[in-house]
């Protein structure tokens, strides 16, 4: 499918899949969305010094990068697992230029290390940020009680409804620790009901720019 780099509403870039009219991040603001959904309503809930994060849709690496930046501020130790079925090319990563957009050019080496690291190998990106990328379909996840926080950032249900089912969310529930949190930009009623059906307590929260609501689910 044809892909192109576009500029979003906050000046940061993302990848658009033209055949689907779908983007890796919000066209209203890639960086704004990432911070709002995954940092403000996810990472900043945690006061423990060591947490494990699962990202569903590693994609451009933007969510991992902003997490790394926040980990340094919050003095956390993070074990980060990013699952991706269709990796972004390094040429696309360079063109997205996220470290410049985030005024963090000193982290360019760390960001490139994320993308150049071998799949299925855990690497120390920084002292506080351990990364393991997994090249596989989301339905292949079979972890049990490992993660405090899940960034659910799959392509939208409009184009890939099979990623937003009870079956997939049950895998997320099983992979999470008790009182673990899943955050997603999605707010569709069908997504909320699927989360609730497998046992999550679900909250509707104010959405990022361009979206009225988002969802946060807690394993109870």
PDB file of C-alpha atoms in Angstrom:
ATOM      1  CA  UNK A   1       0.000   0.000   0.000  1.00  0.00           C
ATOM      2  CA  UNK A   2       1.166   3.498  -0.826  1.00  0.00           C
ATOM      3  CA  UNK A   3       2.639   5.440   2.102  1.00  0.00           C
ATOM      4  CA  UNK A   4       3.702   9.046   2.455  1.00  0.00           C
ATOM      5  CA  UNK A   5       4.964  11.372   5.168  1.00  0.00           C
ATOM      6  CA  UNK A   6       2.516  14.132   6.104  1.00  0.00           C
ATOM      7  CA  UNK A   7       2.707  17.094   8.482  1.00  0.00           C
ATOM      8  CA  UNK A   8       0.102  17.008  11.275  1.00  0.00           C
ATOM      9  CA  UNK A   9      -1.696  19.825  13.060  1.00  0.00           C
ATOM     10  CA  UNK A  10       1.025  20.465  15.666  1.00  0.00           C
ATOM     11  CA  UNK A  11       3.796  20.609  13.049  1.00  0.00           C
ATOM     12  CA  UNK A  12       5.087  17.084  13.723  1.00  0.00           C
ATOM     13  CA  UNK A  13       5.018  14.399  11.040  1.00  0.00           C
ATOM     14  CA  UNK A  14       3.451  10.991  10.652  1.00  0.00           C
ATOM     15  CA  UNK A  15       3.045   8.295   8.023  1.00  0.00           C
ATOM     16  CA  UNK A  16      -0.187   8.120   6.062  1.00  0.00           C
ATOM     17  CA  UNK A  17      -1.412   4.947   4.345  1.00  0.00           C
ATOM     18  CA  UNK A  18      -3.237   6.471   1.420  1.00  0.00           C
ATOM     19  CA  UNK A  19      -5.328   3.417   0.457  1.00  0.00           C
ATOM     20  CA  UNK A  20      -6.869   3.388   3.921  1.00  0.00           C
ATOM     21  CA  UNK A  21      -6.859   7.143   4.556  1.00  0.00           C
ATOM     22  CA  UNK A  22      -5.285   6.159   7.883  1.00  0.00           C
ATOM     23  CA  UNK A  23      -2.314   7.601   9.758  1.00  0.00           C
ATOM     24  CA  UNK A  24       0.132   6.147  12.283  1.00  0.00           C
ATOM     25  CA  UNK A  25      -0.690   9.119  14.527  1.00  0.00           C
ATOM     26  CA  UNK A  26      -3.419  11.739  14.639  1.00  0.00           C
ATOM     27  CA  UNK A  27      -3.420  14.162  11.732  1.00  0.00           C
ATOM     28  CA  UNK A  28      -4.468  16.793  14.298  1.00  0.00           C
ATOM     29  CA  UNK A  29      -1.079  16.473  16.027  1.00  0.00           C
ATOM     30  CA  UNK A  30       1.122  13.381  16.244  1.00  0.00           C
ATOM     31  CA  UNK A  31       3.185  14.461  19.236  1.00  0.00           C
ATOM     32  CA  UNK A  32       0.244  16.075  21.035  1.00  0.00           C
ATOM     33  CA  UNK A  33      -1.780  12.872  20.737  1.00  0.00           C
ATOM     34  CA  UNK A  34       1.080  10.680  21.950  1.00  0.00           C
ATOM     35  CA  UNK A  35       1.664  12.797  25.052  1.00  0.00           C
ATOM     36  CA  UNK A  36      -2.022  13.173  25.857  1.00  0.00           C
ATOM     37  CA  UNK A  37      -3.003   9.514  25.536  1.00  0.00           C
ATOM     38  CA  UNK A  38       0.062   7.573  26.610  1.00  0.00           C
ATOM     39  CA  UNK A  39       1.950   9.889  28.965  1.00  0.00           C
ATOM     40  CA  UNK A  40      -0.676  12.108  30.621  1.00  0.00           C
ATOM     41  CA  UNK A  41      -3.269   9.345  31.046  1.00  0.00           C
ATOM     42  CA  UNK A  42      -0.893   6.392  31.272  1.00  0.00           C
ATOM     43  CA  UNK A  43       2.738   6.691  32.335  1.00  0.00           C
ATOM     44  CA  UNK A  44       2.237   9.504  34.837  1.00  0.00           C
ATOM     45  CA  UNK A  45      -0.132   7.357  36.896  1.00  0.00           C
ATOM     46  CA  UNK A  46       2.786   5.243  38.067  1.00  0.00           C
ATOM     47  CA  UNK A  47       4.869   6.123  41.088  1.00  0.00           C
ATOM     48  CA  UNK A  48       6.816   2.861  41.292  1.00  0.00           C
ATOM     49  CA  UNK A  49      10.473   3.142  40.367  1.00  0.00           C
ATOM     50  CA  UNK A  50      10.345   0.155  37.993  1.00  0.00           C
ATOM     51  CA  UNK A  51       7.535  -0.647  35.548  1.00  0.00           C
ATOM     52  CA  UNK A  52       6.984  -2.760  32.442  1.00  0.00           C
ATOM     53  CA  UNK A  53       5.244  -1.366  29.352  1.00  0.00           C
ATOM     54  CA  UNK A  54       3.790  -3.208  26.362  1.00  0.00           C
ATOM     55  CA  UNK A  55       3.185  -1.201  23.206  1.00  0.00           C
ATOM     56  CA  UNK A  56       0.784  -2.624  20.654  1.00  0.00           C
ATOM     57  CA  UNK A  57       2.015  -1.106  17.411  1.00  0.00           C
ATOM     58  CA  UNK A  58       5.648   0.013  17.828  1.00  0.00           C
ATOM     59  CA  UNK A  59       5.391   1.746  14.458  1.00  0.00           C
ATOM     60  CA  UNK A  60       7.393   4.960  14.173  1.00  0.00           C
ATOM     61  CA  UNK A  61       8.827   4.641  17.688  1.00  0.00           C
ATOM     62  CA  UNK A  62       7.331   7.982  18.736  1.00  0.00           C
ATOM     63  CA  UNK A  63       5.598   6.557  21.819  1.00  0.00           C
ATOM     64  CA  UNK A  64       8.788   4.806  22.896  1.00  0.00           C
ATOM     65  CA  UNK A  65      10.814   7.994  22.396  1.00  0.00           C
ATOM     66  CA  UNK A  66       8.543  10.244  24.444  1.00  0.00           C
ATOM     67  CA  UNK A  67       8.407   7.550  27.127  1.00  0.00           C
ATOM     68  CA  UNK A  68      12.207   7.546  27.260  1.00  0.00           C
ATOM     69  CA  UNK A  69      12.191  11.351  27.664  1.00  0.00           C
ATOM     70  CA  UNK A  70       9.635  11.150  30.474  1.00  0.00           C
ATOM     71  CA  UNK A  71      11.423   8.274  32.213  1.00  0.00           C
ATOM     72  CA  UNK A  72      14.440  10.536  32.640  1.00  0.00           C
ATOM     73  CA  UNK A  73      12.268  13.259  34.209  1.00  0.00           C
ATOM     74  CA  UNK A  74      10.342  10.881  36.478  1.00  0.00           C
ATOM     75  CA  UNK A  75      13.397   8.859  37.538  1.00  0.00           C
ATOM     76  CA  UNK A  76      11.804   5.574  36.478  1.00  0.00           C
ATOM     77  CA  UNK A  77      13.270   2.299  35.297  1.00  0.00           C
ATOM     78  CA  UNK A  78      11.258   0.995  32.360  1.00  0.00           C
ATOM     79  CA  UNK A  79      11.239  -2.355  30.623  1.00  0.00           C
ATOM     80  CA  UNK A  80       9.569  -1.610  27.270  1.00  0.00           C
ATOM     81  CA  UNK A  81       8.285  -4.238  24.845  1.00  0.00           C
ATOM     82  CA  UNK A  82       7.138  -3.016  21.434  1.00  0.00           C
ATOM     83  CA  UNK A  83       5.173  -5.402  19.205  1.00  0.00           C
ATOM     84  CA  UNK A  84       5.024  -4.703  15.471  1.00  0.00           C
ATOM     85  CA  UNK A  85       3.993  -6.837  12.498  1.00  0.00           C
ATOM     86  CA  UNK A  86       5.074  -4.449   9.721  1.00  0.00           C
ATOM     87  CA  UNK A  87       8.177  -2.414  10.661  1.00  0.00           C
ATOM     88  CA  UNK A  88       8.697   1.152   9.506  1.00  0.00           C
ATOM     89  CA  UNK A  89      11.764   1.672   7.325  1.00  0.00           C
ATOM     90  CA  UNK A  90      14.762   3.518   8.712  1.00  0.00           C
ATOM     91  CA  UNK A  91      14.485   6.033   5.847  1.00  0.00           C
ATOM     92  CA  UNK A  92      10.980   6.907   7.069  1.00  0.00           C
ATOM     93  CA  UNK A  93      12.245   7.213  10.652  1.00  0.00           C
ATOM     94  CA  UNK A  94      14.893   9.711   9.532  1.00  0.00           C
ATOM     95  CA  UNK A  95      12.361  11.773   7.591  1.00  0.00           C
ATOM     96  CA  UNK A  96       9.965  11.951  10.553  1.00  0.00           C
ATOM     97  CA  UNK A  97      12.738  13.744  12.505  1.00  0.00           C
ATOM     98  CA  UNK A  98      11.027  13.401  15.887  1.00  0.00           C
ATOM     99  CA  UNK A  99      14.026  14.369  18.015  1.00  0.00           C
ATOM    100  CA  UNK A 100      14.141  17.779  16.329  1.00  0.00           C
ATOM    101  CA  UNK A 101      10.388  18.203  16.767  1.00  0.00           C
ATOM    102  CA  UNK A 102      10.757  17.369  20.469  1.00  0.00           C
ATOM    103  CA  UNK A 103      13.749  19.699  20.947  1.00  0.00           C
ATOM    104  CA  UNK A 104      15.738  16.624  21.965  1.00  0.00           C
ATOM    105  CA  UNK A 105      18.426  16.263  19.331  1.00  0.00           C
ATOM    106  CA  UNK A 106      20.743  14.909  22.021  1.00  0.00           C
ATOM    107  CA  UNK A 107      18.521  11.800  22.033  1.00  0.00           C
ATOM    108  CA  UNK A 108      18.896  11.139  18.305  1.00  0.00           C
ATOM    109  CA  UNK A 109      21.424   8.376  18.957  1.00  0.00           C
ATOM    110  CA  UNK A 110      19.061   6.667  21.408  1.00  0.00           C
ATOM    111  CA  UNK A 111      16.158   6.930  18.976  1.00  0.00           C
ATOM    112  CA  UNK A 112      18.198   5.423  16.172  1.00  0.00           C
ATOM    113  CA  UNK A 113      19.379   2.675  18.521  1.00  0.00           C
ATOM    114  CA  UNK A 114      15.732   1.754  19.133  1.00  0.00           C
ATOM    115  CA  UNK A 115      15.123   1.270  15.428  1.00  0.00           C
ATOM    116  CA  UNK A 116      18.430  -0.421  14.641  1.00  0.00           C
ATOM    117  CA  UNK A 117      18.261  -2.886  17.534  1.00  0.00           C
ATOM    118  CA  UNK A 118      17.702  -6.542  16.666  1.00  0.00           C
ATOM    119  CA  UNK A 119      14.204  -7.953  16.949  1.00  0.00           C
ATOM    120  CA  UNK A 120      13.687 -10.276  19.943  1.00  0.00           C
ATOM    121  CA  UNK A 121      16.825  -8.932  21.673  1.00  0.00           C
ATOM    122  CA  UNK A 122      16.655  -6.797  24.803  1.00  0.00           C
ATOM    123  CA  UNK A 123      18.878  -3.733  24.605  1.00  0.00           C
ATOM    124  CA  UNK A 124      19.751  -0.965  27.057  1.00  0.00           C
ATOM    125  CA  UNK A 125      18.864   2.200  25.187  1.00  0.00           C
ATOM    126  CA  UNK A 126      19.696   4.271  28.276  1.00  0.00           C
ATOM    127  CA  UNK A 127      20.334   3.379  31.918  1.00  0.00           C
ATOM    128  CA  UNK A 128      16.623   3.687  32.665  1.00  0.00           C
ATOM    129  CA  UNK A 129      15.131   2.334  29.452  1.00  0.00           C
ATOM    130  CA  UNK A 130      15.352  -1.309  28.373  1.00  0.00           C
ATOM    131  CA  UNK A 131      13.786  -2.160  25.006  1.00  0.00           C
ATOM    132  CA  UNK A 132      12.761  -5.411  23.376  1.00  0.00           C
ATOM    133  CA  UNK A 133      11.052  -5.293  19.981  1.00  0.00           C
ATOM    134  CA  UNK A 134       8.981  -8.262  18.904  1.00  0.00           C
ATOM    135  CA  UNK A 135       8.207  -8.861  15.235  1.00  0.00           C
ATOM    136  CA  UNK A 136       4.859 -10.640  15.272  1.00  0.00           C
ATOM    137  CA  UNK A 137       1.111 -10.393  14.914  1.00  0.00           C
ATOM    138  CA  UNK A 138      -0.771  -9.104  17.957  1.00  0.00           C
ATOM    139  CA  UNK A 139      -2.733 -12.357  18.152  1.00  0.00           C
ATOM    140  CA  UNK A 140       0.556 -14.145  18.888  1.00  0.00           C
ATOM    141  CA  UNK A 141       0.966 -12.418  22.261  1.00  0.00           C
ATOM    142  CA  UNK A 142       0.742 -14.960  25.076  1.00  0.00           C
ATOM    143  CA  UNK A 143       2.376 -13.190  28.032  1.00  0.00           C
ATOM    144  CA  UNK A 144       0.909 -13.681  31.500  1.00  0.00           C
ATOM    145  CA  UNK A 145       0.934 -11.063  34.300  1.00  0.00           C
ATOM    146  CA  UNK A 146       3.963  -9.141  33.004  1.00  0.00           C
ATOM    147  CA  UNK A 147       2.963  -5.550  32.268  1.00  0.00           C
ATOM    148  CA  UNK A 148       1.923  -2.580  34.383  1.00  0.00           C
ATOM    149  CA  UNK A 149       0.948  -0.453  31.398  1.00  0.00           C
ATOM    150  CA  UNK A 150      -0.231  -1.138  27.851  1.00  0.00           C
ATOM    151  CA  UNK A 151      -0.129   1.443  25.066  1.00  0.00           C
ATOM    152  CA  UNK A 152      -2.774   0.139  22.665  1.00  0.00           C
ATOM    153  CA  UNK A 153      -1.920   2.020  19.485  1.00  0.00           C
ATOM    154  CA  UNK A 154      -3.080  -0.285  16.700  1.00  0.00           C
ATOM    155  CA  UNK A 155      -4.566   1.099  13.498  1.00  0.00           C
ATOM    156  CA  UNK A 156      -8.178   2.123  13.961  1.00  0.00           C
ATOM    157  CA  UNK A 157     -11.142  -0.222  14.087  1.00  0.00           C
ATOM    158  CA  UNK A 158     -12.462   1.326  10.874  1.00  0.00           C
ATOM    159  CA  UNK A 159      -9.641  -0.247   8.851  1.00  0.00           C
ATOM    160  CA  UNK A 160      -8.557  -3.167  11.069  1.00  0.00           C
ATOM    161  CA  UNK A 161     -11.568  -4.211  13.191  1.00  0.00           C
ATOM    162  CA  UNK A 162      -9.936  -7.596  13.906  1.00  0.00           C
ATOM    163  CA  UNK A 163      -7.445  -5.847  16.229  1.00  0.00           C
ATOM    164  CA  UNK A 164     -10.184  -4.461  18.496  1.00  0.00           C
ATOM    165  CA  UNK A 165     -11.990  -7.644  19.512  1.00  0.00           C
ATOM    166  CA  UNK A 166     -12.666  -9.426  22.789  1.00  0.00           C
ATOM    167  CA  UNK A 167     -10.095 -12.048  21.751  1.00  0.00           C
ATOM    168  CA  UNK A 168      -7.319  -9.471  21.440  1.00  0.00           C
ATOM    169  CA  UNK A 169      -8.307  -7.602  24.595  1.00  0.00           C
ATOM    170  CA  UNK A 170      -8.376 -10.867  26.556  1.00  0.00           C
ATOM    171  CA  UNK A 171      -4.734 -11.342  25.560  1.00  0.00           C
ATOM    172  CA  UNK A 172      -4.031  -7.834  26.864  1.00  0.00           C
ATOM    173  CA  UNK A 173      -5.857  -8.560  30.121  1.00  0.00           C
ATOM    174  CA  UNK A 174      -3.892 -11.764  30.661  1.00  0.00           C
ATOM    175  CA  UNK A 175      -0.591 -10.050  29.838  1.00  0.00           C
ATOM    176  CA  UNK A 176      -1.140  -7.341  32.449  1.00  0.00           C
ATOM    177  CA  UNK A 177      -0.468  -7.331  36.171  1.00  0.00           C
ATOM    178  CA  UNK A 178      -3.297  -6.725  38.630  1.00  0.00           C
ATOM    179  CA  UNK A 179      -4.289  -3.038  38.594  1.00  0.00           C
ATOM    180  CA  UNK A 180      -2.418  -2.653  35.313  1.00  0.00           C
ATOM    181  CA  UNK A 181      -3.639   0.068  32.965  1.00  0.00           C
ATOM    182  CA  UNK A 182      -4.354   0.051  29.223  1.00  0.00           C
ATOM    183  CA  UNK A 183      -4.687   3.372  27.401  1.00  0.00           C
ATOM    184  CA  UNK A 184      -5.847   3.949  23.842  1.00  0.00           C
ATOM    185  CA  UNK A 185      -6.881   6.860  21.652  1.00  0.00           C
ATOM    186  CA  UNK A 186     -10.011   4.887  20.665  1.00  0.00           C
ATOM    187  CA  UNK A 187     -13.430   5.691  22.102  1.00  0.00           C
ATOM    188  CA  UNK A 188     -15.899   3.634  20.038  1.00  0.00           C
ATOM    189  CA  UNK A 189     -18.678   1.963  21.965  1.00  0.00           C
ATOM    190  CA  UNK A 190     -17.782  -1.416  20.477  1.00  0.00           C
ATOM    191  CA  UNK A 191     -14.206  -1.071  21.797  1.00  0.00           C
ATOM    192  CA  UNK A 192     -15.421  -0.064  25.260  1.00  0.00           C
ATOM    193  CA  UNK A 193     -17.819  -3.027  25.382  1.00  0.00           C
ATOM    194  CA  UNK A 194     -15.125  -5.472  24.249  1.00  0.00           C
ATOM    195  CA  UNK A 195     -12.806  -4.238  27.005  1.00  0.00           C
ATOM    196  CA  UNK A 196     -15.532  -4.552  29.618  1.00  0.00           C
ATOM    197  CA  UNK A 197     -16.517  -8.033  28.403  1.00  0.00           C
ATOM    198  CA  UNK A 198     -13.084  -9.477  29.264  1.00  0.00           C
ATOM    199  CA  UNK A 199     -13.011  -7.926  32.741  1.00  0.00           C
ATOM    200  CA  UNK A 200     -11.594  -4.411  32.453  1.00  0.00           C
ATOM    201  CA  UNK A 201     -12.972  -1.421  34.328  1.00  0.00           C
ATOM    202  CA  UNK A 202     -13.234   1.229  31.592  1.00  0.00           C
ATOM    203  CA  UNK A 203     -13.179   5.025  31.877  1.00  0.00           C
ATOM    204  CA  UNK A 204     -14.015   7.579  29.224  1.00  0.00           C
ATOM    205  CA  UNK A 205     -11.535  10.470  29.364  1.00  0.00           C
ATOM    206  CA  UNK A 206     -11.171  13.705  27.379  1.00  0.00           C
ATOM    207  CA  UNK A 207      -9.508  12.934  24.076  1.00  0.00           C
ATOM    208  CA  UNK A 208      -6.486  14.519  22.383  1.00  0.00           C
ATOM    209  CA  UNK A 209      -6.930  17.344  19.842  1.00  0.00           C
ATOM    210  CA  UNK A 210      -9.464  16.297  17.220  1.00  0.00           C
ATOM    211  CA  UNK A 211     -11.123  13.640  19.406  1.00  0.00           C
ATOM    212  CA  UNK A 212     -13.810  14.160  22.023  1.00  0.00           C
ATOM    213  CA  UNK A 213     -12.941  11.098  24.123  1.00  0.00           C
ATOM    214  CA  UNK A 214     -10.398   8.309  24.667  1.00  0.00           C
ATOM    215  CA  UNK A 215     -10.486   5.163  26.805  1.00  0.00           C
ATOM    216  CA  UNK A 216      -8.514   3.964  29.810  1.00  0.00           C
ATOM    217  CA  UNK A 217      -9.010   0.408  31.084  1.00  0.00           C
ATOM    218  CA  UNK A 218      -7.833  -1.038  34.414  1.00  0.00           C
ATOM    219  CA  UNK A 219      -7.383  -4.722  35.212  1.00  0.00           C
ATOM    220  CA  UNK A 220      -9.444  -5.427  38.322  1.00  0.00           C
TER     221      UNK A 220
END
